[in-house]
Coordinates of C-alpha atoms in Angstrom, one line a residue:
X942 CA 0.7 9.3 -2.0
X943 CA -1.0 12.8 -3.0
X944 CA -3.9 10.5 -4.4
X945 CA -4.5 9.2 -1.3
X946 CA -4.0 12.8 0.7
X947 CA -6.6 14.1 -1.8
X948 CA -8.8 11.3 -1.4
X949 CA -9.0 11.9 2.7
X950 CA -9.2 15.4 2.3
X951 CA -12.6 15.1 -0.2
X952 CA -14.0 12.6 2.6
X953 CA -13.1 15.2 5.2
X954 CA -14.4 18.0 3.2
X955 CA -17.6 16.1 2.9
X956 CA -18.5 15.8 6.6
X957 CA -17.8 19.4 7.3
X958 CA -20.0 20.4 4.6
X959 CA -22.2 17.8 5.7
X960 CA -22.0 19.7 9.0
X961 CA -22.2 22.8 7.9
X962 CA -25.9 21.6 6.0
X963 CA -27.0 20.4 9.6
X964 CA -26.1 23.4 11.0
X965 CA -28.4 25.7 8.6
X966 CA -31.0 23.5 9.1
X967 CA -31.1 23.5 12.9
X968 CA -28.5 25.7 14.3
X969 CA -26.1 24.7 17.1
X970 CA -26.5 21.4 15.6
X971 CA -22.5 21.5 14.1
X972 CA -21.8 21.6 17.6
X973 CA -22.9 18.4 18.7
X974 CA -22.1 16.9 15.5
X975 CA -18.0 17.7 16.6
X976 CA -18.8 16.6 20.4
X977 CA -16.9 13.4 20.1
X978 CA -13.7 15.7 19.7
X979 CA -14.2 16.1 24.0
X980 CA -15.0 13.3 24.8
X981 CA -12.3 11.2 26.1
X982 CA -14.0 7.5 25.4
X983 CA -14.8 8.6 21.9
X984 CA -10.9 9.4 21.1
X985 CA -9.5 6.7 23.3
X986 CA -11.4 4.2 21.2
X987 CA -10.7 6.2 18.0
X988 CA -7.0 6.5 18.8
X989 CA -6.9 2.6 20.0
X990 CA -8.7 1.8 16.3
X991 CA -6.5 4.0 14.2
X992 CA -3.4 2.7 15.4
X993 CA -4.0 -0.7 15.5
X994 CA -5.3 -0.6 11.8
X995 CA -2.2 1.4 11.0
X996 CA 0.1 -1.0 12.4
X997 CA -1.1 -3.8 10.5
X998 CA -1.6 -1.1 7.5
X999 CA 1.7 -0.3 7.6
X1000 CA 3.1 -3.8 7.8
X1001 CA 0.8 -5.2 4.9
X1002 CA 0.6 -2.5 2.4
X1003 CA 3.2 0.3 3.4
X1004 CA 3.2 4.1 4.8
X1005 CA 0.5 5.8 2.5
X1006 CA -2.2 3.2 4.3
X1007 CA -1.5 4.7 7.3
X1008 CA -3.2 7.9 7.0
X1009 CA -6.9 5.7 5.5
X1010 CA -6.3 3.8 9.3
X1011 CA -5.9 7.6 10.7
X1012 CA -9.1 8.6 9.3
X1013 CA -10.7 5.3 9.9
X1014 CA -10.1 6.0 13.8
X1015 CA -11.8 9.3 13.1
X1016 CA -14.6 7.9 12.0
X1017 CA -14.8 5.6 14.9
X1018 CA -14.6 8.2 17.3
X1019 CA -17.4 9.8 16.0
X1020 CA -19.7 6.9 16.0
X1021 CA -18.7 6.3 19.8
X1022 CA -19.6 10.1 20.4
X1023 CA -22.6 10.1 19.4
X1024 CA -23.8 7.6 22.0
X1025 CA -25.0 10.6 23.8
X1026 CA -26.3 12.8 21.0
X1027 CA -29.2 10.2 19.7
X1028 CA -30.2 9.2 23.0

């Protein structure tokens, strides 16, 4: 279990530095980068993703998947979000 913990946590820590790069190179840019945390399409589709994968996480190979299908709904919410943000 703390492998796993540790293992999200570098991926997270990764995007906010990856952020935090963005935003020295073209300030107000870590804004937009964190948009999809308002926007109610991009969580709804996150949150629909992460616990669908964690149901069948959970049932196929036990509670510690749960948080990789957590941060996998994360990641989908920021791909919707950034429908917006490219166009």
């Amino acid at each position: 279990m703390a492998i796993t913990l540790l293992s999200i946590a570098i991926v997270v820590a990764a995007l906010v530095i990856r952020t935090a790069i963005a935003e020295i190179r073209r300030p107000g840019s870590g804004r937009r980068h964190w948009r999809f945390l308002t926007d109610p399409r991009a969580l709804a589709v996150g949150a629909l993703t992460a616990l669908l994968l964690g149901l069948l996480a959970r049932a196929t190979a036990g509670p510690v998947a749960v948080a990789w299908a957590v941060l996998a709904g994360v990641l989908v919410a920021y791909v919707v979000g950034t429908d917006e943000r490219d166009g």
